[in-house]
PDB file of C-alpha atoms in Angstrom:
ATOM      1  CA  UNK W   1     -41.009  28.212  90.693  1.00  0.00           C
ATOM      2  CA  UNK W   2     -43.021  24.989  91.359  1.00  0.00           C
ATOM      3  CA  UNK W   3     -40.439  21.178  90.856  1.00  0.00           C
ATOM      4  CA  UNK W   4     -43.349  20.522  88.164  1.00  0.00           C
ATOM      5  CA  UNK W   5     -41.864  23.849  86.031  1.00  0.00           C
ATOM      6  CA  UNK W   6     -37.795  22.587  87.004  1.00  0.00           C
ATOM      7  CA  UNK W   7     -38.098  19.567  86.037  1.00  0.00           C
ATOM      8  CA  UNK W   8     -39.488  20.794  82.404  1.00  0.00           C
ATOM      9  CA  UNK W   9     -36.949  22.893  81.879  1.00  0.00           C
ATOM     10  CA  UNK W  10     -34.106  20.120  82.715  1.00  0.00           C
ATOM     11  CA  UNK W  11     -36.360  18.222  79.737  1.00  0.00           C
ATOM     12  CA  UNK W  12     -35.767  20.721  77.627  1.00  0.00           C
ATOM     13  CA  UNK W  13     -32.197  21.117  77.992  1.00  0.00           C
ATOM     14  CA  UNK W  14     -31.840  17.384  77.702  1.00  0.00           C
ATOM     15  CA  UNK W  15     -34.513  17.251  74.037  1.00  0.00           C
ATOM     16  CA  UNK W  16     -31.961  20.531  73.209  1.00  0.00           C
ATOM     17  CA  UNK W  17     -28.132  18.598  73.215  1.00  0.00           C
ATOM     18  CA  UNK W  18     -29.912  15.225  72.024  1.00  0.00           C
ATOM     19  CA  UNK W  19     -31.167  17.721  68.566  1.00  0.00           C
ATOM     20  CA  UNK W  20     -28.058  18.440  68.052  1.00  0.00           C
ATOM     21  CA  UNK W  21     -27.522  22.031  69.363  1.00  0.00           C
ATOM     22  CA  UNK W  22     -23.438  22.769  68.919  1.00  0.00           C
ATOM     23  CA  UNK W  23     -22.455  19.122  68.234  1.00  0.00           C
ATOM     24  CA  UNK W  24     -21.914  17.598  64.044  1.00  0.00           C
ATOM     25  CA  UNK W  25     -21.816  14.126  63.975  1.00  0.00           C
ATOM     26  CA  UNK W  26     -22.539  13.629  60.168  1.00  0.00           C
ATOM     27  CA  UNK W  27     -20.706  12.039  57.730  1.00  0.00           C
ATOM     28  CA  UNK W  28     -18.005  14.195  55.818  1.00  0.00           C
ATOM     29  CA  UNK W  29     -18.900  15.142  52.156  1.00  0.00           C
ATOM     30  CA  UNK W  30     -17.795  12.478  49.466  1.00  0.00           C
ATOM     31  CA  UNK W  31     -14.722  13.853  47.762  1.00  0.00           C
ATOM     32  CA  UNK W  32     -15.269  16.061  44.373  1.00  0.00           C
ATOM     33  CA  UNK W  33     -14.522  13.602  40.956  1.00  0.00           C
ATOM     34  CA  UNK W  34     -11.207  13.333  39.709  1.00  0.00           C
ATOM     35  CA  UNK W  35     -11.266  15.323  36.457  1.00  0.00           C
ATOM     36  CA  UNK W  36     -11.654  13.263  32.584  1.00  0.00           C
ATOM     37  CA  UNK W  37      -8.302  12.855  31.400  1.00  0.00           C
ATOM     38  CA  UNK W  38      -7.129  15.198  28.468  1.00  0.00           C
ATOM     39  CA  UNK W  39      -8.539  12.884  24.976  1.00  0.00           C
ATOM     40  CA  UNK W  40      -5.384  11.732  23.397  1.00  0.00           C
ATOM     41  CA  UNK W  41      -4.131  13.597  20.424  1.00  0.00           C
ATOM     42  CA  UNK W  42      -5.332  11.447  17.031  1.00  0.00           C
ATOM     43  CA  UNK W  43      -2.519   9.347  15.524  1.00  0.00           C
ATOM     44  CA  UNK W  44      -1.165   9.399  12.024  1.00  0.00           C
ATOM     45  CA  UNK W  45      -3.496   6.389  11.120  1.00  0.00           C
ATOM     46  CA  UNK W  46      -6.604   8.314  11.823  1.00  0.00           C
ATOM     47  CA  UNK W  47      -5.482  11.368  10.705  1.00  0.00           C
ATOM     48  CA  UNK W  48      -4.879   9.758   7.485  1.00  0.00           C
ATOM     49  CA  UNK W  49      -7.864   7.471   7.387  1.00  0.00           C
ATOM     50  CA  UNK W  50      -9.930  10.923   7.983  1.00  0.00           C
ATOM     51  CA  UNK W  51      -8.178  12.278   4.754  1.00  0.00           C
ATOM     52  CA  UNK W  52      -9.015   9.657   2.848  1.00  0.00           C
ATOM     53  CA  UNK W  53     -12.663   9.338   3.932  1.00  0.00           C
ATOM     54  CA  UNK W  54     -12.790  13.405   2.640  1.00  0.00           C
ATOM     55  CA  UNK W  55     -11.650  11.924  -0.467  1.00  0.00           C
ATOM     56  CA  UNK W  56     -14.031   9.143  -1.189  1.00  0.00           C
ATOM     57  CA  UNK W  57     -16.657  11.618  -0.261  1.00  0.00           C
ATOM     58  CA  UNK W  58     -15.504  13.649  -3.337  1.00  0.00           C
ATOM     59  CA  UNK W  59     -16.666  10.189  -5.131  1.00  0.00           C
ATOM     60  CA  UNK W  60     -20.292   9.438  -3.936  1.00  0.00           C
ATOM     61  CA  UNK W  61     -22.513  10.099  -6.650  1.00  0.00           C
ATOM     62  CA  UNK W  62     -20.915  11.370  -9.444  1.00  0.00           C
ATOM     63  CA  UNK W  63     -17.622  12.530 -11.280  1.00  0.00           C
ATOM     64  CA  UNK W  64     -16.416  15.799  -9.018  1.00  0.00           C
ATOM     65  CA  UNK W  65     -15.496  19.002 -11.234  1.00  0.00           C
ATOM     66  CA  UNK W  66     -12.060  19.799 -11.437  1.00  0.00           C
ATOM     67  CA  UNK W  67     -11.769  22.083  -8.535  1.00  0.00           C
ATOM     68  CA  UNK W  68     -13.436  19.781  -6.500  1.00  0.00           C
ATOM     69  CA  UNK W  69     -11.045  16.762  -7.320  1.00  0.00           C
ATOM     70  CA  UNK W  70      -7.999  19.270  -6.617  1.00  0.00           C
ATOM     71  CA  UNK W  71      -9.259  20.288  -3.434  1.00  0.00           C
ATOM     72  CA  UNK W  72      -7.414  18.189  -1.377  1.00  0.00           C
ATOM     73  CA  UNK W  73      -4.153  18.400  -3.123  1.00  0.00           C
ATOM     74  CA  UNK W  74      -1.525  21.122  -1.961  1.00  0.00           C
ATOM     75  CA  UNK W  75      -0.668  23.776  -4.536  1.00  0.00           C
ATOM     76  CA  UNK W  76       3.162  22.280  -4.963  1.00  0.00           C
ATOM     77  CA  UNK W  77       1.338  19.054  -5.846  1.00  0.00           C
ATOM     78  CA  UNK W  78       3.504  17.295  -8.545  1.00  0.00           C
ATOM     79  CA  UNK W  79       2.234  13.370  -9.819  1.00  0.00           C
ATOM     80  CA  UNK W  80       3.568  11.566 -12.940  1.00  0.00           C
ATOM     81  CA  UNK W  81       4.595  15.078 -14.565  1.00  0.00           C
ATOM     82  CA  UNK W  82       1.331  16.986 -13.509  1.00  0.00           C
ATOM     83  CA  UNK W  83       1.052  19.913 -11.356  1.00  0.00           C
ATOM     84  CA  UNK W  84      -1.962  21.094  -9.583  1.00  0.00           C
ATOM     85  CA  UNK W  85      -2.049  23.649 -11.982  1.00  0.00           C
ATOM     86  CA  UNK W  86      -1.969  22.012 -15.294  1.00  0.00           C
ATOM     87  CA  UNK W  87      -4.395  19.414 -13.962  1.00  0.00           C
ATOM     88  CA  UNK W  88      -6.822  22.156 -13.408  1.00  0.00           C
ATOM     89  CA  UNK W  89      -6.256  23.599 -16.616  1.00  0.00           C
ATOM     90  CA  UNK W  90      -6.461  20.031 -18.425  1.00  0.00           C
ATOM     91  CA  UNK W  91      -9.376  18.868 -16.915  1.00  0.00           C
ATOM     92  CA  UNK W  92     -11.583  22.003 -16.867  1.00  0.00           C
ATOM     93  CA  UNK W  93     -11.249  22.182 -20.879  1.00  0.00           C
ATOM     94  CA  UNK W  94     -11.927  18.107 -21.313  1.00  0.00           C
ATOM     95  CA  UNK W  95     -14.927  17.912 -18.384  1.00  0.00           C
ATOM     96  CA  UNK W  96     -17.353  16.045 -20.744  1.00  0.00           C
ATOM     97  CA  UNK W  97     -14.465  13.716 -21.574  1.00  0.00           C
ATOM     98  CA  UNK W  98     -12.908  13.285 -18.245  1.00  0.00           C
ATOM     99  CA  UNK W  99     -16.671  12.577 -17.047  1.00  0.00           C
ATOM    100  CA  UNK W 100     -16.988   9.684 -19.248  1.00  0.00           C
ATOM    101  CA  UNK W 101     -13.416   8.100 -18.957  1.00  0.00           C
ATOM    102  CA  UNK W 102     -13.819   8.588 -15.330  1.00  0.00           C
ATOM    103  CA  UNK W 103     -17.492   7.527 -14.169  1.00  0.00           C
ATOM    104  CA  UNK W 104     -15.952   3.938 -13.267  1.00  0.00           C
ATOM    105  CA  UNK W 105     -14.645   5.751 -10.169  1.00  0.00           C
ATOM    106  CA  UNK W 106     -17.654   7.106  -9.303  1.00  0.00           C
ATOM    107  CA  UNK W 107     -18.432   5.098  -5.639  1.00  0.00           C
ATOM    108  CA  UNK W 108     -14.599   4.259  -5.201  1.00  0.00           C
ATOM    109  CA  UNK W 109     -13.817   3.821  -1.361  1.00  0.00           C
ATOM    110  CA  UNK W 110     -10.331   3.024  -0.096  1.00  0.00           C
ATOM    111  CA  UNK W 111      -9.348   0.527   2.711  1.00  0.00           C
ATOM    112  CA  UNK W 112      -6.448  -1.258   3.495  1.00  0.00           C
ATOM    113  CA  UNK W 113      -5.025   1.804   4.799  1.00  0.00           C
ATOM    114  CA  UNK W 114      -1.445   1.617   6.579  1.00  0.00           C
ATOM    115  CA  UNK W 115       1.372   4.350   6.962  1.00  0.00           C
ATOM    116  CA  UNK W 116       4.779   3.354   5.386  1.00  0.00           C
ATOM    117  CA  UNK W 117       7.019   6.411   6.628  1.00  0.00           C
ATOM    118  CA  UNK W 118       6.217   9.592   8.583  1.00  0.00           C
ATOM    119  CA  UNK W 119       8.939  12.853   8.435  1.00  0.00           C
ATOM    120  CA  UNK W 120       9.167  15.978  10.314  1.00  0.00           C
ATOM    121  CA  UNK W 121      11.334  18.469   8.130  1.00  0.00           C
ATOM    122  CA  UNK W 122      12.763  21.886   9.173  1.00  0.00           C
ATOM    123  CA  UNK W 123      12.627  23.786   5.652  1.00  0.00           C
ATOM    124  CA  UNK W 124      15.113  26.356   4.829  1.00  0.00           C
ATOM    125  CA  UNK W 125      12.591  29.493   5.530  1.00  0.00           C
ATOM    126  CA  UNK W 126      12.458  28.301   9.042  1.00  0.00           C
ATOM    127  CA  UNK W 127       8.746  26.586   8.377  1.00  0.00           C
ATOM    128  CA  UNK W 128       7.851  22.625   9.167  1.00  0.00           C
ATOM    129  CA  UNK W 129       6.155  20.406   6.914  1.00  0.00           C
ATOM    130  CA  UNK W 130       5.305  16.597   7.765  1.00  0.00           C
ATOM    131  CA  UNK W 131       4.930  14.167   4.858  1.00  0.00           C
ATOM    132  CA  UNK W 132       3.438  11.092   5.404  1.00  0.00           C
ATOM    133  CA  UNK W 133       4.211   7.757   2.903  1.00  0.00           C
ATOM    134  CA  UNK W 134       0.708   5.984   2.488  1.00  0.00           C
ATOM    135  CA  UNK W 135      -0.449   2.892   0.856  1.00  0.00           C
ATOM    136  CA  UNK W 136      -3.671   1.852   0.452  1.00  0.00           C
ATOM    137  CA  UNK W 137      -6.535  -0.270  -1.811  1.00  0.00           C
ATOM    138  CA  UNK W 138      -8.882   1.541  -3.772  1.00  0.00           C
ATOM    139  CA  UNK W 139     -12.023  -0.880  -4.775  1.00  0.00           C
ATOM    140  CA  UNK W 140     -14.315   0.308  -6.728  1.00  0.00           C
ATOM    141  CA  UNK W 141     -17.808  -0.542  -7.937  1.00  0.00           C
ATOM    142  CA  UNK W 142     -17.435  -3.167 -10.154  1.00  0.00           C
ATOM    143  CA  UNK W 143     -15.526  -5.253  -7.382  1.00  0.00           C
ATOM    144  CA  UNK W 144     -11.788  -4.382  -8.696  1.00  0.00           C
ATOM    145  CA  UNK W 145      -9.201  -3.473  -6.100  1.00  0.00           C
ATOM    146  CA  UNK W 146      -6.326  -1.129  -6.701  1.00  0.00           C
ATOM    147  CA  UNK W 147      -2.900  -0.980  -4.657  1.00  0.00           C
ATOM    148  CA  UNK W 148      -2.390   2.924  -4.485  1.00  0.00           C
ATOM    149  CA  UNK W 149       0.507   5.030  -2.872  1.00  0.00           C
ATOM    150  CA  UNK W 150       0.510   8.579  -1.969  1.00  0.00           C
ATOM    151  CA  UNK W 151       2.820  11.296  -0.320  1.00  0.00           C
ATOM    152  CA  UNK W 152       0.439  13.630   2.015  1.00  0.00           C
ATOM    153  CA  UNK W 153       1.871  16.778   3.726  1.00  0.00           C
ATOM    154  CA  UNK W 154       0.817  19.340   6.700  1.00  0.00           C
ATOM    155  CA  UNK W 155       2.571  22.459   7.508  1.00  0.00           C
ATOM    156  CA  UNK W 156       4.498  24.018   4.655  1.00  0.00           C
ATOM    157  CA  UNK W 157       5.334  23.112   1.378  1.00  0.00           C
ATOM    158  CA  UNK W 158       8.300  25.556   0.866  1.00  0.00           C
ATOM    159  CA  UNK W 159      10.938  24.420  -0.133  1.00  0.00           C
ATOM    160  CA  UNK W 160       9.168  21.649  -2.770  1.00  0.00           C
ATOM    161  CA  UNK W 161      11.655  21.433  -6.037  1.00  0.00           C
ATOM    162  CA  UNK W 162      10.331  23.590  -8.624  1.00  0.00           C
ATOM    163  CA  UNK W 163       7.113  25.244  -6.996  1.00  0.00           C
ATOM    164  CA  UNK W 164       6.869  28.601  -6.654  1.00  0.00           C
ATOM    165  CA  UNK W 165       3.573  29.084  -4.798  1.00  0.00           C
ATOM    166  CA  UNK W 166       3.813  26.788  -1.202  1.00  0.00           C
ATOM    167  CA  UNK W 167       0.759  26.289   0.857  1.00  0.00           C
ATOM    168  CA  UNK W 168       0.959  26.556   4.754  1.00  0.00           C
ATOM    169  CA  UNK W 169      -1.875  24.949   6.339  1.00  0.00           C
ATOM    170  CA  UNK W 170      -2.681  22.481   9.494  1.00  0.00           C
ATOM    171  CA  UNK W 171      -4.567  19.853   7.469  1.00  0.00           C
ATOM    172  CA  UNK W 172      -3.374  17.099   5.309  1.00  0.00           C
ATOM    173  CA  UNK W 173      -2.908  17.448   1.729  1.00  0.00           C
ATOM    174  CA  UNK W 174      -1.934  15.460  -0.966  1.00  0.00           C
ATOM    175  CA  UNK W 175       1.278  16.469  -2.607  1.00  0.00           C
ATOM    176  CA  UNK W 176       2.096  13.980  -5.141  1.00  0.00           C
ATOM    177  CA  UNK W 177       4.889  11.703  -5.606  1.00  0.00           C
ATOM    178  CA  UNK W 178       7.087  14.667  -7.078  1.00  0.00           C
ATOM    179  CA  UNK W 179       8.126  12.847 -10.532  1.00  0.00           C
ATOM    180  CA  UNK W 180       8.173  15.379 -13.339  1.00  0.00           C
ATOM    181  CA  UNK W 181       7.802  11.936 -15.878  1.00  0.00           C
ATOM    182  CA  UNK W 182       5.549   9.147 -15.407  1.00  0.00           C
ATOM    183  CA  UNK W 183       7.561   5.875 -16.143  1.00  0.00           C
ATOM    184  CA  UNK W 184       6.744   2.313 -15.196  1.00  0.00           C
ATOM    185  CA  UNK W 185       8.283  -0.895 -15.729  1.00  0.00           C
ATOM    186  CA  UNK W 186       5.573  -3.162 -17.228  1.00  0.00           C
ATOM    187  CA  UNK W 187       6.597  -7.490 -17.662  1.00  0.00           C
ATOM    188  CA  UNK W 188       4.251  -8.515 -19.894  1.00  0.00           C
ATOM    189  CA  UNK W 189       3.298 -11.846 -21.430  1.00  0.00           C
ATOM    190  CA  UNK W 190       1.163 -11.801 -24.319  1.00  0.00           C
ATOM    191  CA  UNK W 191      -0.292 -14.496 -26.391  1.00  0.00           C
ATOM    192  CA  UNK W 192      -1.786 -13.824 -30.045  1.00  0.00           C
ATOM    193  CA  UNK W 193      -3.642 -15.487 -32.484  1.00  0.00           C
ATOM    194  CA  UNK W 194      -2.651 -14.155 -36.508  1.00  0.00           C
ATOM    195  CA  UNK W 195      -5.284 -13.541 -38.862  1.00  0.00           C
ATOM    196  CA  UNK W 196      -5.333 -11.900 -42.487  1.00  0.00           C
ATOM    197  CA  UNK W 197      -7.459  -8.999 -42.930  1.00  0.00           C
ATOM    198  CA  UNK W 198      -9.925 -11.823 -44.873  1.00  0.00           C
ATOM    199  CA  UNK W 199     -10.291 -13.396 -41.660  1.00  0.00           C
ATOM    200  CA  UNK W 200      -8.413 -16.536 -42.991  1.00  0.00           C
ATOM    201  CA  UNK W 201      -5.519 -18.416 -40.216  1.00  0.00           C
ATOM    202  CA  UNK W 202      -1.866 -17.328 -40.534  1.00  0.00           C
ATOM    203  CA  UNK W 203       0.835 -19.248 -39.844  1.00  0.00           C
ATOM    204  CA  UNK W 204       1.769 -19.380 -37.135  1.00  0.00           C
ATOM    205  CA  UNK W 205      -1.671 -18.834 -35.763  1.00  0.00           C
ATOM    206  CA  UNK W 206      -0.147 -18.339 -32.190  1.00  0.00           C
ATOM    207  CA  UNK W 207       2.189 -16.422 -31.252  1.00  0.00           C
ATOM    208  CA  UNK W 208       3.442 -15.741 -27.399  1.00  0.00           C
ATOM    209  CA  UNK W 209       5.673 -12.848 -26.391  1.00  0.00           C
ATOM    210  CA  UNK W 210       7.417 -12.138 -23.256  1.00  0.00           C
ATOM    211  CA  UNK W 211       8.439  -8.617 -23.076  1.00  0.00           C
ATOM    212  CA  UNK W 212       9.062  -5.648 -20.776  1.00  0.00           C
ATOM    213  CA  UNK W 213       7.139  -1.992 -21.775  1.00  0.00           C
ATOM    214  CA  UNK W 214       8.953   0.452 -20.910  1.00  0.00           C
ATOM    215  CA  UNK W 215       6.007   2.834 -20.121  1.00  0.00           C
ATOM    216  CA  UNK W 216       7.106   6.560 -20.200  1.00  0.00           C
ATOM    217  CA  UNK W 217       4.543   9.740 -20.603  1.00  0.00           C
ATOM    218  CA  UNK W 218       5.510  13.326 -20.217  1.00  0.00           C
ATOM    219  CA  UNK W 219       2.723  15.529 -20.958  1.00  0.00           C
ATOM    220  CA  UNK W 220       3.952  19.154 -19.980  1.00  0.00           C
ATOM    221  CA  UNK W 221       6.973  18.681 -22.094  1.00  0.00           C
ATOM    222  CA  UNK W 222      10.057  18.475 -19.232  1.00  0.00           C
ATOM    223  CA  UNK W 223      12.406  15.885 -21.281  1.00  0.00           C
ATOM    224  CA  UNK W 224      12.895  15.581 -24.925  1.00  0.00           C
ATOM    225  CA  UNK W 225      14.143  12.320 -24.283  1.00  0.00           C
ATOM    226  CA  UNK W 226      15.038   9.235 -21.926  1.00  0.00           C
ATOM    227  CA  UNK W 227      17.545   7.092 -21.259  1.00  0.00           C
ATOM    228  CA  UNK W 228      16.239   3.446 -19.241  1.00  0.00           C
ATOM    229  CA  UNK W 229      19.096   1.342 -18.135  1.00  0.00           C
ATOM    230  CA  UNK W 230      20.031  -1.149 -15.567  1.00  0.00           C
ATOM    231  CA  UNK W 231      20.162  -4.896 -15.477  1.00  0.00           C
ATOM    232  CA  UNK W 232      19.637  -7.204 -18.542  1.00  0.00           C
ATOM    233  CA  UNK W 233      22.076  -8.819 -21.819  1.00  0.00           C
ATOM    234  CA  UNK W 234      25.073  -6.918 -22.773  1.00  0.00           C
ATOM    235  CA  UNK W 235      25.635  -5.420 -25.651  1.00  0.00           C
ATOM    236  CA  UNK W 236      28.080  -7.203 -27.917  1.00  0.00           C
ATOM    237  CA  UNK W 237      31.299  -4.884 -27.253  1.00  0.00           C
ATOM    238  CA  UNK W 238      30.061  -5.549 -23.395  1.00  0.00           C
ATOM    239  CA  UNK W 239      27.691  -2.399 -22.879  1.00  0.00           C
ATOM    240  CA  UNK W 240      25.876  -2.452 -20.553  1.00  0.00           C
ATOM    241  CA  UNK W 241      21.498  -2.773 -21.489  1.00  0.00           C
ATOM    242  CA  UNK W 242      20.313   0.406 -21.994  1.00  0.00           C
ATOM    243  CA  UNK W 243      17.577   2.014 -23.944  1.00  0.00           C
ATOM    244  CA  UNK W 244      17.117   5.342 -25.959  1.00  0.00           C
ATOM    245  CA  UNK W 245      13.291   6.541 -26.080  1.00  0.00           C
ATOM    246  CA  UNK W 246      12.168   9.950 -27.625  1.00  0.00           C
ATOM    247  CA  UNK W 247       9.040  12.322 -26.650  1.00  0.00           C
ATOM    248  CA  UNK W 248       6.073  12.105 -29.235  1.00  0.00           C
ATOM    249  CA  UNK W 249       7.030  15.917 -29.543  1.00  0.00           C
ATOM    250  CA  UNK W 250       9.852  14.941 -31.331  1.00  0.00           C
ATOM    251  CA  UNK W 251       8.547  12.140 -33.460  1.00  0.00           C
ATOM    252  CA  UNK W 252       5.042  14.557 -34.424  1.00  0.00           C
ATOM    253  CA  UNK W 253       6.739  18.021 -35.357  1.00  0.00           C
ATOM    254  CA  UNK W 254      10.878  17.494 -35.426  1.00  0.00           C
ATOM    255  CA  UNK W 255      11.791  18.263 -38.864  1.00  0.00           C
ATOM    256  CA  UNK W 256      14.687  15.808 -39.058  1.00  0.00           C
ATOM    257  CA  UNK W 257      12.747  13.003 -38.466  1.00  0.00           C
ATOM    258  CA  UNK W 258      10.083  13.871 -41.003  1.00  0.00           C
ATOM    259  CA  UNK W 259       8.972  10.691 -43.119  1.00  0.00           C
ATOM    260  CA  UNK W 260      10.815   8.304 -40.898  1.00  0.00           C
ATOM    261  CA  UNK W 261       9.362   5.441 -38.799  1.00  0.00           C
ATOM    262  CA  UNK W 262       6.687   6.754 -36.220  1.00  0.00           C
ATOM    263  CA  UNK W 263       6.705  10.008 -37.449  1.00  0.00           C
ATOM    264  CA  UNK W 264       3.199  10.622 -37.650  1.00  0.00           C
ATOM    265  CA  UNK W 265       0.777  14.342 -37.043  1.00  0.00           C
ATOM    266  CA  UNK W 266      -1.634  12.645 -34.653  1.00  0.00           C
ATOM    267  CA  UNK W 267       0.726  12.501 -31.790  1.00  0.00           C
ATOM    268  CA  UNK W 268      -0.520  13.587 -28.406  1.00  0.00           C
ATOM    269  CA  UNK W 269       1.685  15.366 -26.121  1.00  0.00           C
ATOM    270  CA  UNK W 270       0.631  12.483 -23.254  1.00  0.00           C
ATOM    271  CA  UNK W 271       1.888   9.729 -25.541  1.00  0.00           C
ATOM    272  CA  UNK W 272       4.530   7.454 -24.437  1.00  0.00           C
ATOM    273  CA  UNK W 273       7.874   7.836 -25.642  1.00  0.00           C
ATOM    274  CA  UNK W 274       9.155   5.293 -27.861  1.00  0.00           C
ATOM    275  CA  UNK W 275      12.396   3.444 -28.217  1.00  0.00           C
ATOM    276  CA  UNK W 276      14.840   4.756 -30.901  1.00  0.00           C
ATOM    277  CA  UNK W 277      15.644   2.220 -33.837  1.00  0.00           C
ATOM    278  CA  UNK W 278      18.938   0.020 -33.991  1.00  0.00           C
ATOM    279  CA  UNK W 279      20.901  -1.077 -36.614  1.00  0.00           C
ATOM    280  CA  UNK W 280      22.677  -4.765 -35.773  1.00  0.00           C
ATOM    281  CA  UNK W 281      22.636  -5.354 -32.500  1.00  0.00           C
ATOM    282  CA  UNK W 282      19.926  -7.502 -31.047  1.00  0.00           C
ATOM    283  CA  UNK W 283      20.283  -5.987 -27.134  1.00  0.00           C
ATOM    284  CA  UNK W 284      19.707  -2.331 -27.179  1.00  0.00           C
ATOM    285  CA  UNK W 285      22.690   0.083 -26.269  1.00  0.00           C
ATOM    286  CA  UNK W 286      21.914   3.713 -26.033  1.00  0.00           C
ATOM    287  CA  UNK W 287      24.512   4.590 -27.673  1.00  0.00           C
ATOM    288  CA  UNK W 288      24.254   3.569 -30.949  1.00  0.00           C
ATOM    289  CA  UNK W 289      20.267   4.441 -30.906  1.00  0.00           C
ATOM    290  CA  UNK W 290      19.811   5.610 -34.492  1.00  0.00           C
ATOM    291  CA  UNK W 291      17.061   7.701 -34.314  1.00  0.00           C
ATOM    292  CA  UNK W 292      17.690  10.031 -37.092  1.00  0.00           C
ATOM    293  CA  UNK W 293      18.406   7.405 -39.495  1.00  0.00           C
ATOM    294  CA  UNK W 294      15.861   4.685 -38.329  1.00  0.00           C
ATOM    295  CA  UNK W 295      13.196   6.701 -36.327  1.00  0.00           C
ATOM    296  CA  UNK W 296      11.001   5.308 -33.200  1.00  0.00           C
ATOM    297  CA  UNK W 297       8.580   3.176 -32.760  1.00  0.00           C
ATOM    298  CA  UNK W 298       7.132   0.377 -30.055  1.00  0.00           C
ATOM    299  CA  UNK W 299       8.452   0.877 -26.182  1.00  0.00           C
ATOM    300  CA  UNK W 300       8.292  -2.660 -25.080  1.00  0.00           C
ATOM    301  CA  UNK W 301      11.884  -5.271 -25.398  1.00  0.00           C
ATOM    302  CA  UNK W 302      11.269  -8.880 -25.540  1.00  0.00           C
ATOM    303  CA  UNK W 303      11.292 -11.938 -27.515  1.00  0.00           C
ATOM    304  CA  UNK W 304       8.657 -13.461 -29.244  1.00  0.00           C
TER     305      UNK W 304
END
């Protein structure tokens, strides 16, 4: 072997370790990405801003058919003395009715939207229910705003007073405020101007009138009649203020009070109830409510 052919070879050797051959100088590999982090669950607020979305889509372009209205109600729904089931029933046999009283709300959208209470309830079959307290605004397409309340529920309704078919689901559903009457409170103050049928000025031409209604409706026939007390004048013997108001029931078919004041055919079951009449004393006690003898008639108390 010649030097010339050695000294190649040592070359070689030397181009072989400087390519690398059995030596890793490279960088390491970056490390792999930490993984996303789980979404967090949604809260009550958007659960129940989601709900109420579903329900002004109900609303968009015209006056929903009665199954579609009750869709998002649970099947113990109970509001003002309706069930799910008589609201079904009622508004399937008035739709062309119900379609004209209600187009106002057609385009509603509700806003405003907070969450007053949350509960998580064990019921007595073992299931869970959670009922959420909700207030919100409802504005509609005029402009007008109204405040609104509602009691929404997921899991099961068993257990609900008086309902014999509860619903078990995951989703939110309305279930009412649970009242088996509708009754408000109303303060009004009212200012009127007195004509004769002839159109000519009584006297006095104005009158003004502060008064509390006493607003009380009942339209699957639970109560045949109320009793509304609480604060306000006594009663001359020191009762305390209380009032006696009767179902329209009564005052349409009861034979006793045939012929007596508001006694009339033409009552609808949805009516308010009206106050019985007293004899003598100017602050209504319960008690001596006369309502055989003088009948029933406005549901307001006031003074002119």
């Amino acid at each position: 072997m010649t030097l010339r052919n050695i000294l190649f070879m040592a070359s070689s050797g030397v181009l072989i370790a400087a390519c690398g051959g059995d030596s890793d100088n490279s960088a390491p590999p970056p490390p792999a990405p930490a993984p996303a982090p789980a979404p967090a669950p949604p809260t009550t607020l958007s659960q129940v801003t989601s709900f109420l979305a579903s329900a002004d889509a109900l609303w968009t372009t015209a006056v929903p058919a009665a199954a579609t209205r009750l869709s998002l109600t649970d099947d113990c729904f109970l509001d003002d003395g309706r069930t799910k089931a008589f609201n079904l029933t009622d508004l399937t046999a008035r739709q062309q009715e119900v379609a004209q009283r209600d187009a106002y709300r057609i385009g509603e959208r509700r806003g405003n939207i907070q969450v007053l209470a949350e509960r998580n309830v064990t019921n007595s079959d073992g299931s869970t229910r959670r009922e959420v307290d909700v207030q919100f605004d409802v504005t509609y397409a005029d402009g007008s705003v109204e405040r609104s309340l509602a009691t929404l529920i997921s899991g099961s309704s068993f257990g609900t007073v008086g309902c014999a078919t509860p619903q078990n689901s995951s989703v939110l559903r309305n279930l009412g405020n649970q009242q088996v009457v509708r009754i408000e409170a109303r303060a009004r103050n009212i200012r009127e101007e007195n004509y004769s049928l002839a159109g000519a000025p009584l006297v006095p031409l104005v009158t003004y009138r502060n008064d509390v209604q006493m607003f009380v409706r009942d339209p699957m026939g639970n109560s045949t009649y109320i009793i509304v007390s609480g604060p306000g004048p006594a009663g001359a013997g020191g009762q305390p203020f209380s009032l006696k108001l009767i179902s329209p029931r009564l005052l349409r078919a009861a034979p006793e009070l045939a012929g007596k004041n508001g006694n009339f055919l033409n009552w609808e079951d949805d009516e308010t109830f009206r106050f019985c009449r007293i004899v003598g004393p100017t602050v209504p006690v319960a008690e001596v409510a006369d309502c055989v003898g003088q009948g029933a008639t406005g549901n307001n108390w006031g003074w002119n």
